[in-house]
XYZ file of C-alpha atoms in Angstrom:
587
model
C 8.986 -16.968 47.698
C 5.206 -15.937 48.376
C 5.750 -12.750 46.223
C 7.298 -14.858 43.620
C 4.382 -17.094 43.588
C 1.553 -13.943 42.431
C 4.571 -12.455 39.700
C 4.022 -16.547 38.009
C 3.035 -16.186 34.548
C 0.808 -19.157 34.987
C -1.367 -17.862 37.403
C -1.968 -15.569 34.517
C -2.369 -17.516 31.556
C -3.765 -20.685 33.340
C -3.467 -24.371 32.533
C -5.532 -23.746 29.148
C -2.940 -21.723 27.995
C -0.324 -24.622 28.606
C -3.110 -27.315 27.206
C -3.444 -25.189 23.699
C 0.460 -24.928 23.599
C 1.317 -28.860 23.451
C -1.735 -29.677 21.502
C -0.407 -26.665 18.782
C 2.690 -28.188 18.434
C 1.109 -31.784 17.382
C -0.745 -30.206 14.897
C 0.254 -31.130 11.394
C -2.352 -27.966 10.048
C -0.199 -25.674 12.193
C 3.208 -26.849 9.656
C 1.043 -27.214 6.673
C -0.378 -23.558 7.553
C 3.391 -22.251 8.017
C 4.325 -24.159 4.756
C 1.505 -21.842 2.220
C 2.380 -19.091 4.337
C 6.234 -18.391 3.516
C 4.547 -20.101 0.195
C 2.627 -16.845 -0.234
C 4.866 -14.454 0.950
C 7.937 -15.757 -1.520
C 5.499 -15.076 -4.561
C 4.541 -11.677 -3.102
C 8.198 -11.169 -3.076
C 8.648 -12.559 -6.787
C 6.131 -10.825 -8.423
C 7.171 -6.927 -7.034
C 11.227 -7.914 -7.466
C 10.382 -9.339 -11.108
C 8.542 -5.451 -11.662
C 11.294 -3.213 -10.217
C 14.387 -5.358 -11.416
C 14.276 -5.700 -14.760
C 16.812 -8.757 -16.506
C 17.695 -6.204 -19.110
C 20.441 -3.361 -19.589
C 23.582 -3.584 -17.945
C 24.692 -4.038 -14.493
C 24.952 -0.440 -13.853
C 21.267 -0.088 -14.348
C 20.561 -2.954 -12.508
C 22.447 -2.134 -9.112
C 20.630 1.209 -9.379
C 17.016 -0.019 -8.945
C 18.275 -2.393 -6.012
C 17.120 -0.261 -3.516
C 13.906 0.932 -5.135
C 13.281 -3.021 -5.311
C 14.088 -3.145 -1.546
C 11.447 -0.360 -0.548
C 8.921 -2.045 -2.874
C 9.193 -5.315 -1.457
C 9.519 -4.487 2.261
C 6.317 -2.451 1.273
C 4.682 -5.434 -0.182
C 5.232 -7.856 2.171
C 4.809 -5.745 5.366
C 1.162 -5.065 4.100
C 0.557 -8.749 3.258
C 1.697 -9.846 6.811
C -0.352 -7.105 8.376
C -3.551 -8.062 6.085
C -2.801 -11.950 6.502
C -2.228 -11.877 10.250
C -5.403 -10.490 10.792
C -7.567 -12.717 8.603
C -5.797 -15.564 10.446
C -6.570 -14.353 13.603
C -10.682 -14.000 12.955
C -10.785 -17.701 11.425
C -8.410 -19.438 14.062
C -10.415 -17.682 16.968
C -14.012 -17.969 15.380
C -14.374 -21.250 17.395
C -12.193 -20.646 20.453
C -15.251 -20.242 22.947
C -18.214 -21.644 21.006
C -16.859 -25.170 20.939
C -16.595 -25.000 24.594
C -20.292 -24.130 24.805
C -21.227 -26.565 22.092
C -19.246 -29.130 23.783
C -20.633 -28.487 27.159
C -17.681 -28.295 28.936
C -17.651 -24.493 29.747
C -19.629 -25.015 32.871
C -17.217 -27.880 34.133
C -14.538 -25.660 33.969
C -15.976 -23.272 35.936
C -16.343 -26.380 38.756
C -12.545 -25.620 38.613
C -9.889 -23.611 39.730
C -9.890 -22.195 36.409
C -11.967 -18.621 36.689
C -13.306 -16.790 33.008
C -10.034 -14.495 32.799
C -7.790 -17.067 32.767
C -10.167 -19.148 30.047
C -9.949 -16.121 28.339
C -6.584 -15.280 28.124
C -5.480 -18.584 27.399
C -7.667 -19.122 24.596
C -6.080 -16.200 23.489
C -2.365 -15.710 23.545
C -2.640 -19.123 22.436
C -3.940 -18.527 18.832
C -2.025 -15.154 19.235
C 1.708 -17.042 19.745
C 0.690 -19.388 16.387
C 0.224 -15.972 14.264
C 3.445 -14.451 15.687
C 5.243 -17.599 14.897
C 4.022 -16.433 11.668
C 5.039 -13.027 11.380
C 8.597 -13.931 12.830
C 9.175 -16.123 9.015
C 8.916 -12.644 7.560
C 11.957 -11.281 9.366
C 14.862 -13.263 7.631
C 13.682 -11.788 4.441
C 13.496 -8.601 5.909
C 16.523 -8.404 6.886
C 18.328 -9.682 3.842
C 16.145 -6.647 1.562
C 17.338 -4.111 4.244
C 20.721 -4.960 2.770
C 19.617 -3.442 -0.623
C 19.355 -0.014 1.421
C 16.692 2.491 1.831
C 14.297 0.739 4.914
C 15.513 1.990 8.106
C 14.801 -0.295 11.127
C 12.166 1.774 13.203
C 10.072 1.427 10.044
C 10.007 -2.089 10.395
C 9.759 -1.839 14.303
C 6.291 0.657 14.398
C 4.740 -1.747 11.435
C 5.315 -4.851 13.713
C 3.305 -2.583 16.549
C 1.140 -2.005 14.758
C 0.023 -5.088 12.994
C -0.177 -7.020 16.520
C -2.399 -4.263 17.927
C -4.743 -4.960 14.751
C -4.343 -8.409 15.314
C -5.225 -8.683 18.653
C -8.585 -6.339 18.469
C -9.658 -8.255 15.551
C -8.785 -11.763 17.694
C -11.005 -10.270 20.241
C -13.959 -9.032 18.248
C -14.045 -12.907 16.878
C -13.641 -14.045 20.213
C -16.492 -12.216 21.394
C -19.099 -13.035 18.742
C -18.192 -16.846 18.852
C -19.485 -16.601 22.800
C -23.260 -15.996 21.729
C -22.671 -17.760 17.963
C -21.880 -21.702 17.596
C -21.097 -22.393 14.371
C -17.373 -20.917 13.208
C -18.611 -19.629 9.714
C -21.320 -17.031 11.055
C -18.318 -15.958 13.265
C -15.774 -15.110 10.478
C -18.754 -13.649 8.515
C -19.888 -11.158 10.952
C -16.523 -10.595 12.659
C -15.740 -9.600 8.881
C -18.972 -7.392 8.449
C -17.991 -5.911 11.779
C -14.508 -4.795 10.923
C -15.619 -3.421 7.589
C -17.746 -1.534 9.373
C -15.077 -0.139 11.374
C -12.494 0.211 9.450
C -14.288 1.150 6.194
C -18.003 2.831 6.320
C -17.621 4.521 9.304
C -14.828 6.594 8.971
C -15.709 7.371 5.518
C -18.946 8.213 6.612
C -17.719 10.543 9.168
C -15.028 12.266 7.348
C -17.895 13.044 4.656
C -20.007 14.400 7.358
C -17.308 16.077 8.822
C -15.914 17.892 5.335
C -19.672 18.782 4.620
C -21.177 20.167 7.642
C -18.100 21.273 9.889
C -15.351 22.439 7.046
C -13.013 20.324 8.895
C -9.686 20.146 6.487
C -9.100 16.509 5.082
C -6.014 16.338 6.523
C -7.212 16.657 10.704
C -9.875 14.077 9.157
C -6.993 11.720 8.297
C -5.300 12.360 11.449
C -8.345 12.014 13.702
C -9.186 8.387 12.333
C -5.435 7.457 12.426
C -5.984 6.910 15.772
C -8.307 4.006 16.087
C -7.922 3.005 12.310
C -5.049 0.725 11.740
C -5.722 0.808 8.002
C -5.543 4.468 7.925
C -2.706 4.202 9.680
C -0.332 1.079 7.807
C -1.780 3.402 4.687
C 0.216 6.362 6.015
C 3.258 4.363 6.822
C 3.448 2.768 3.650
C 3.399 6.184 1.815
C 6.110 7.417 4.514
C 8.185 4.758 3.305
C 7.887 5.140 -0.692
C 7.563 9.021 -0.604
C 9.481 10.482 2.352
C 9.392 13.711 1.533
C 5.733 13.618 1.076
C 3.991 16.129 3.510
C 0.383 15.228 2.091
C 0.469 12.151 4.462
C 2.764 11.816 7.641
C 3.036 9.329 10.339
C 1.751 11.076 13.496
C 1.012 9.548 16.745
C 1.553 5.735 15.668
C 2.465 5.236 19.838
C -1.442 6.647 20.581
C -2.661 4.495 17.569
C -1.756 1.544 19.390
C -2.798 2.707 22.369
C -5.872 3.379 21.309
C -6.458 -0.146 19.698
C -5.206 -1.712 22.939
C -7.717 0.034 25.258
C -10.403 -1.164 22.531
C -9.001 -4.776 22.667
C -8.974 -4.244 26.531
C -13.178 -3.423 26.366
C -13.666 -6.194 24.765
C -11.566 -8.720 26.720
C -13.685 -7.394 30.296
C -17.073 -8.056 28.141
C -15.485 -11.616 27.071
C -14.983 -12.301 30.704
C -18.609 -11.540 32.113
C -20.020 -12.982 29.440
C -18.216 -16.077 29.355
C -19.004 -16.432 32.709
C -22.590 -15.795 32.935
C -22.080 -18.428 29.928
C -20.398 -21.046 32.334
C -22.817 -20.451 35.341
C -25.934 -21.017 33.599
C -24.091 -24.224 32.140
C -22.925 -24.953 35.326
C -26.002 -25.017 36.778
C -27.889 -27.579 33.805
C -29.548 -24.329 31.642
C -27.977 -24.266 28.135
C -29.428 -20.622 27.402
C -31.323 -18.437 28.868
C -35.122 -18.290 29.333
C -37.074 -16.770 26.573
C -40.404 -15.318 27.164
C -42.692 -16.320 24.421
C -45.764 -14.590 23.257
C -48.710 -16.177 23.301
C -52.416 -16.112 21.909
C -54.106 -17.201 24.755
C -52.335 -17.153 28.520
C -51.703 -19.954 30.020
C -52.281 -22.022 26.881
C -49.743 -24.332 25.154
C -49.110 -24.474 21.927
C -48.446 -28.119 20.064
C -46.539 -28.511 17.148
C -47.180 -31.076 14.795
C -44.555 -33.965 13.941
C -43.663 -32.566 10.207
C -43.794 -35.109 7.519
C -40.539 -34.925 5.173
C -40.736 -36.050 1.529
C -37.843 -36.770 -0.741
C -34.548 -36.303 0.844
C -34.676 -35.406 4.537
C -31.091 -33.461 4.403
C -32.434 -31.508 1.511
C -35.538 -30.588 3.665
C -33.242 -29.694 6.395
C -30.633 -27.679 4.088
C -33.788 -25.786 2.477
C -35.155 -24.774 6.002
C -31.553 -24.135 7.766
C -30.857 -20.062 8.262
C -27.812 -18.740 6.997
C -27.147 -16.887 10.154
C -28.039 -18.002 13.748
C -29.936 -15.024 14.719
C -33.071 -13.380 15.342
C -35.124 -11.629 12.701
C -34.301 -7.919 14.306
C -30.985 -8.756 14.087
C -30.613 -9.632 10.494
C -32.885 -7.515 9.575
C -30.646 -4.806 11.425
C -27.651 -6.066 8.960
C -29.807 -6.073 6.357
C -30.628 -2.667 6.360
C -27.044 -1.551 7.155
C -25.559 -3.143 3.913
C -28.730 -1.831 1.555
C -27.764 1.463 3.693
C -23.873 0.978 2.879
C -24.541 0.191 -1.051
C -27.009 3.611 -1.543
C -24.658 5.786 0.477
C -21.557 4.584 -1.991
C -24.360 5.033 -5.256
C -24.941 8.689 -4.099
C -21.377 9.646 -3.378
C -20.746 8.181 -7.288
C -23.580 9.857 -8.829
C -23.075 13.375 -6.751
C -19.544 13.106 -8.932
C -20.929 12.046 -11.561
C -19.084 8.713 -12.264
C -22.269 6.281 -12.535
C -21.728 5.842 -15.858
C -18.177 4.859 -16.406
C -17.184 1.581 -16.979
C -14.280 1.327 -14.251
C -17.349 2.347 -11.379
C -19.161 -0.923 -12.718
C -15.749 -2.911 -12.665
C -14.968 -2.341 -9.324
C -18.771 -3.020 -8.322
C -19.141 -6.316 -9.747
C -15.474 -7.217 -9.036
C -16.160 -6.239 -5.077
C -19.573 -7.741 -4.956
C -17.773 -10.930 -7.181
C -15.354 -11.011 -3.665
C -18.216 -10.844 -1.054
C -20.451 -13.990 -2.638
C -17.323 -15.980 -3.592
C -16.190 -15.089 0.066
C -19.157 -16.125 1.739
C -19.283 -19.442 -0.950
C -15.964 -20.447 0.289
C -17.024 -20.153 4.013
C -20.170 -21.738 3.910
C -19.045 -24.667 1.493
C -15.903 -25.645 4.116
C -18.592 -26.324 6.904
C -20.844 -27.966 5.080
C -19.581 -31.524 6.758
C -17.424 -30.796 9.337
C -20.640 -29.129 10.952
C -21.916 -32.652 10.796
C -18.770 -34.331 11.950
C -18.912 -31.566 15.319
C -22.419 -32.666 16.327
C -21.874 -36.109 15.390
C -25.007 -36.918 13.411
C -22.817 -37.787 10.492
C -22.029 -41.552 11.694
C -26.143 -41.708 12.558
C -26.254 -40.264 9.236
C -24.599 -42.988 7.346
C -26.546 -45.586 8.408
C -29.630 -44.391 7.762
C -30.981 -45.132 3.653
C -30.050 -41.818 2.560
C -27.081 -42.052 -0.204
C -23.772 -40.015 -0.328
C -24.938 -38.381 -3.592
C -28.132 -37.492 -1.809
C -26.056 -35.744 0.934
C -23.719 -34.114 -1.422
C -26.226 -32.471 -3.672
C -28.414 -31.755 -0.652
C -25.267 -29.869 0.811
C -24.759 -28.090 -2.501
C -28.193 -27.062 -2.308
C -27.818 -25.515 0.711
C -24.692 -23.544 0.401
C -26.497 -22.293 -2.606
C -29.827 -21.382 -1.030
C -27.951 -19.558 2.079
C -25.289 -17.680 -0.336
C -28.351 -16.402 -2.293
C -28.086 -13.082 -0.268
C -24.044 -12.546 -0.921
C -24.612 -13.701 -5.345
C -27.934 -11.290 -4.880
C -26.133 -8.292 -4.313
C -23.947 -8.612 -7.909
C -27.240 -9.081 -10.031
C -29.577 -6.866 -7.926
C -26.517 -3.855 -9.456
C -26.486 -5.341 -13.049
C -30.318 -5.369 -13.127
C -30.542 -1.844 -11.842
C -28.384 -0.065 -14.136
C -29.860 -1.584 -16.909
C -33.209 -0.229 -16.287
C -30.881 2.925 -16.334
C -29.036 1.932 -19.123
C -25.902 1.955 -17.862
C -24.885 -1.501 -18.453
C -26.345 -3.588 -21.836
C -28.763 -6.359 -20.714
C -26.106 -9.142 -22.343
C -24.274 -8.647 -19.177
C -26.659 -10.371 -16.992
C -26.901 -13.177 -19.412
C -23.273 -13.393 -19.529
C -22.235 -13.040 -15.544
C -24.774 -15.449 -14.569
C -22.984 -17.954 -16.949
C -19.509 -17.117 -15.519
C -20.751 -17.140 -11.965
C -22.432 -20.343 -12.540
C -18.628 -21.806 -13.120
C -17.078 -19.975 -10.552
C -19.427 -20.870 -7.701
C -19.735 -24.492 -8.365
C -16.051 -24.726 -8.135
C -16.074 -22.834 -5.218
C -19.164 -25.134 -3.459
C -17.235 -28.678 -5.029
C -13.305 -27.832 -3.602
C -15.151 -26.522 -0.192
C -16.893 -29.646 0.288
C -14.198 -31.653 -0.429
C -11.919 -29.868 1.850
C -14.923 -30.351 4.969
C -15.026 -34.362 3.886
C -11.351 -34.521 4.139
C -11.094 -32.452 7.451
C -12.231 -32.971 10.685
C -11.814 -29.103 12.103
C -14.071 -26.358 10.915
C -11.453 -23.898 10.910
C -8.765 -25.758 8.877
C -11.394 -26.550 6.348
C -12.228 -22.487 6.214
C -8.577 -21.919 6.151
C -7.776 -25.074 2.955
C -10.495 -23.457 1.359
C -9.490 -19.929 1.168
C -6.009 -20.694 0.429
C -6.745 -23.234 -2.653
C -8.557 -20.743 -4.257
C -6.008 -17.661 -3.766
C -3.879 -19.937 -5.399
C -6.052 -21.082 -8.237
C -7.524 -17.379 -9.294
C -4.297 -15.198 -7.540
C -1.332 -17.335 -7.138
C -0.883 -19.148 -10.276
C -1.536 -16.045 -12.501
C 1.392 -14.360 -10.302
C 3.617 -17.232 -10.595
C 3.193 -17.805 -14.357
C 3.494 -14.226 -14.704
C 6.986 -14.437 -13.242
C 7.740 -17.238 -15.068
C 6.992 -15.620 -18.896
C 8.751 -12.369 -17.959
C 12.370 -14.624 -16.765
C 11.752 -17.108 -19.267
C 10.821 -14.568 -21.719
C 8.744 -16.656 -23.406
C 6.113 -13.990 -24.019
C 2.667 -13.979 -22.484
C 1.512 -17.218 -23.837
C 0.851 -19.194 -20.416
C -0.177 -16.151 -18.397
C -3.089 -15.488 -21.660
C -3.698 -19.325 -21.158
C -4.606 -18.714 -17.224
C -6.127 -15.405 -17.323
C -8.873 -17.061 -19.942
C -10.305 -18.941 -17.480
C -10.285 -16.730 -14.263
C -13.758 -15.311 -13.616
C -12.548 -11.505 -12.513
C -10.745 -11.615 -16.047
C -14.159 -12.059 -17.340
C -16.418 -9.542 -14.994
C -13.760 -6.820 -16.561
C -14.157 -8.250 -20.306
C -17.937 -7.665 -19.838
C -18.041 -4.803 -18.082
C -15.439 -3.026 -20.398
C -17.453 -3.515 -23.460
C -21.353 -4.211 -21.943
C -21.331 -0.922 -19.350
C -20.382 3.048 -20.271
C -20.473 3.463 -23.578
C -21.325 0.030 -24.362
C -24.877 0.161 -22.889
C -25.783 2.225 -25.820
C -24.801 -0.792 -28.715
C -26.975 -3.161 -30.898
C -25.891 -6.647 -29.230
C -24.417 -7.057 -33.112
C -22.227 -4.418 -32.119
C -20.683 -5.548 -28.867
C -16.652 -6.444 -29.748
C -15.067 -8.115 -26.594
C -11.212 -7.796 -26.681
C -9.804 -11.650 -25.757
C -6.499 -11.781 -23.874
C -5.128 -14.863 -25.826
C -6.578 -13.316 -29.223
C -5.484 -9.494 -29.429
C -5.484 -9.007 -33.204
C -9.299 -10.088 -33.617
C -12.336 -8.914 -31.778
C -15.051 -11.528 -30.429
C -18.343 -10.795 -30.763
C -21.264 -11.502 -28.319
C -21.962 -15.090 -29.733
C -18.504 -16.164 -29.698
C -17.613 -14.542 -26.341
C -20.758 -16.029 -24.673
C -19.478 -19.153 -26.106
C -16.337 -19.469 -24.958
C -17.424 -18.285 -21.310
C -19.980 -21.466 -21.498
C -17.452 -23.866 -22.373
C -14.858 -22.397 -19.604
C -18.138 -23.010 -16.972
C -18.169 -26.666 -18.078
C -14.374 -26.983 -17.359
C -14.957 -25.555 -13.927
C -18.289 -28.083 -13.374
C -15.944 -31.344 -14.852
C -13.404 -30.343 -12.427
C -15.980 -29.934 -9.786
C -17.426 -33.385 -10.634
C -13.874 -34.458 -9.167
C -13.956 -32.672 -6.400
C -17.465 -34.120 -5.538
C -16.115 -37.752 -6.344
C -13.439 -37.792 -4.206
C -15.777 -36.123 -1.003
C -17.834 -38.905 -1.777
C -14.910 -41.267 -1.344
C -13.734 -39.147 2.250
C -17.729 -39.570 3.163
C -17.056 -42.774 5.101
C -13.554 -42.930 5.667
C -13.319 -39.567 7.616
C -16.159 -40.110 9.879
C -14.500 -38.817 13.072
């Protein structure tokens, strides 16, 4: 029985593991998370079966694009499981080891039998079983498309590899920034700057070095970053699936892909487990962090600060003077320098083909920049309170003479002061190529207006999500999924709904007016390329809901002001009913 004892799967995954596991299962987010899930992943399935099955022309016709529909939709939702498993897996372990160190109670499990791996591990496998739990709803509808024909099994078998091998490097990368980082939403941030990095600059980066300098064929560049690039790699897969008789693009070496993204998951797991306990020790032994040395004028003098008087409303002082990211100045200014870098290297690539001034370069420009600030928006807005609730100041909070409006619009403040940086980046591009004249100057006028809408909605439903929750992470993860649905879902769904109803396009015209990427495109199709060059007289903006007359800039500007109000009465709501959750979710 001795040998029995060492082969226990406990002894590997420790009590933690087991702790995790029946507190999971009493979580009503876990159900509610399941719930938008399949909720997602049904629409996903809608929307491509509704454009490869059309409810015209006879049944003949109809049988024969039933297995075109089943490639397309095994397509479509094997690449939303593999991109949604892996944003899951940075937000749901973006907390896993800081609130352990926030808490204080990573030093008294080292006072245990409990050692770092098995801390580790358990935080681990069990965020990891939650996200599998996950990706096993998708294989009921798999199964019933493979009936359609055309998907053969091991497809569906190397994408599942795959995907988990993703998952689990990108659970570990979040695992290992939330060791030195407390607060969850600088963990999803940079975990999310660190895998674009990875998975995006570099290896374009390096294939453009290696085409230009070496004369290395595009296709051994491909291969090469197959390896250790699991986008590359579902990418190739996907295109094996649709086109197999493609030769452009063929799987190779998926088994060494994984491989590969194992032994990088396994570097970071050993560098988890020193950390973590260096982490524990120090804790262990009273010493939160580690001695700094600071420089000083004079040695051996001592430098006072002075108590800081605080005018006006003490949480706006505090929001105004709070950093966006818990780090040192080399650091960010380190990041800094890498996105600037990142932004230039993409301008030259454009200009060296001589595509700066077309109007689709600027539309996917704004629309990606539009992403990154409403991304960081949504992040920063779900933590506004739940920060407050973690460190419980918010009950000392409440008593003290400082109002809930005061704390609300202090809070909005703040999430607009730190997204400054992310919004920056969008009107820092406008501005600059309209020195160039590239894009009219009405543009500027006119995005600032739509942004204005867009991120107050964004700062109002995030805040009322992080009054109504208690856990950072579920207020992240409410967040980001009411406003897929608001500005993704519900265009999808009424989209659908016209084309079975056939009805026409009335409802989908109705909910594309008021979605802000509609508008970026409406601007940038008539304000950038050729449209830099017009009289502001003659800018003619081409409304969904209106095709047979064109708006001019008055009009347009108009409308786009009146759509912002809609989207600040809406977030006067929002903000009404966090002021209502203020004091009844304390805890």
């Amino acid at each position: 029985l001795v040998p029995f004892k060492y082969l226990n799967p406990s002894r590997i995954t420790g009590p933690i593991f087991e702790k995790e596991l029946r507190v999971s299962s009493r979580r009503k987010r876990n159900y509610v998370l399941r719930s938008f899930y399949l909720v997602f992943l049904l629409l996903v399935v809608l929307l491509v079966w509704e454009s490869e099955v059309r409810y015209g022309g006879n049944l003949a016709y109809q049988a024969s694009r039933l297995s075109r529909a089943g490639l397309m939709i095994t397509g479509a939702v094997v690449m939303f499981q593999f991109y949604a498993a892996q944003i899951l897996a940075v937000i749901m372990l973006s907390n896993s080891i800081s609130d352990e160190v926030y808490h204080k109670t990573l030093g008294t499990l080292m006072t245990t039998p409990i050692n770092s791996f098995q801390i580790i591990m358990g935080k681990l496998l069990s965020k990891l079983l939650q996200i599998f739990l996950l990706a096993c709803l998708t294989l009921p509808i798999l199964g019933i498309i493979r009936v359609f024909g055309g998907v053969p099994w091991d497809y569906l078998l190397i994408n599942l590899c795959v995907t988990l091998t993703a998952v689990i490097f990108a659970g570990m990368l979040s695992l290992n920034i939330s060791i030195n980082h407390k607060h969850a939403y600088v963990v999803i941030i940079l975990t999310t700057m660190m895998l674009f990095l990875l998975y995006v600059v570099l290896p374009i980066f390096g294939a453009w070095i290696s085409y230009e300098y070496f004369d290395i064929s595009s296709n051994a560049i491909m291969r090469f970053i197959s390896f250790v690039n699991p986008l590359v790699t579902s990418a190739e897969m996907l295109d094996r699936l649709y086109y197999p008789g493609n030769t452009g693009l063929s799987l190779y070496g998926w088994g060494w892909h994984c491989l590969c993204m194992l032994a990088g998951s396994a570097l970071l797991f050993l560098r988890a487990i020193i950390v973590v306990r260096k982490k524990a020790l120090l804790q262990a032994c009273g010493q939160t962090e580690s001695s700094k040395k600071k420089w000083r004028l004079f040695p051996g003098s001592k430098k006072q600060g002075k108590i800081r008087r605080v005018k006006g409303n003490p949480v706006l002082w505090k929001e105004l003077r709070r950093s966006s990211f818990d780090m040192s100045f080399m650091k960010k200014t380190i990041m800094a320098v890498a996105v600037i870098g990142c932004v230039l290297f993409s301008y030259y690539m454009c200009d060296r083909e001589r595509i700066m001034d077309e109007e689709g370069i600027h539309i996917f420009y704004c629309i990606v920049f539009l992403i990154i600030a409403l991304f960081f928006t949504t992040v920063y807005s779900a933590t506004s309170i739940t920060s407050e609730k973690a460190s419980r100041s918010l009950p000392v909070l409440l008593t003290t003479l400082v109002s809930d409006r005061q704390i609300l619009t202090a809070k909005t403040v703040g999430v607009f002061r730190r997204t400054m940086p992310a919004w920056t980046l969008l009107f820092v591009h406008i501005i600059i190529f309209t020195l160039i004249k590239y894009i009219h100057p009405a543009a500027i006028f006119q995005v600032a207006i739509v942004v204005f809408g867009a991120a107050i909605f964004v700062i109002s439903s995030g805040i009322f999500f992080s009054s109504l929750l208690k856990n950072t992470t579920s207020a992240v993860i409410a967040n980001l999924i009411f406003i897929a649905v608001v500005w993704a879902g519900i265009p999808f769904l009424v989209g659908i709904i016209d084309v079975i109803a056939m009805s026409g396009d009335d409802f989908i015209e109705l909910v594309m007016s008021v979605n802000p990427f509609y508008h970026i495109v409406l601007i940038m199709e008539e304000g950038a390329g050729d449209g830099a060059v017009k009289n502001l007289s003659q800018l003619d903006y081409y409304m969904f809901f209106d095709s047979n007359n064109d708006w001019n800039f008055w009009a347009t500007t108009t409308f786009q002001a009146f759509t912002a109000a809609g989207y600040c009465a809406v977030s006067l709501i929002f903000f009404a009913l966090a002021k209502g959750n203020l004091r009844r979710k304390i805890f």
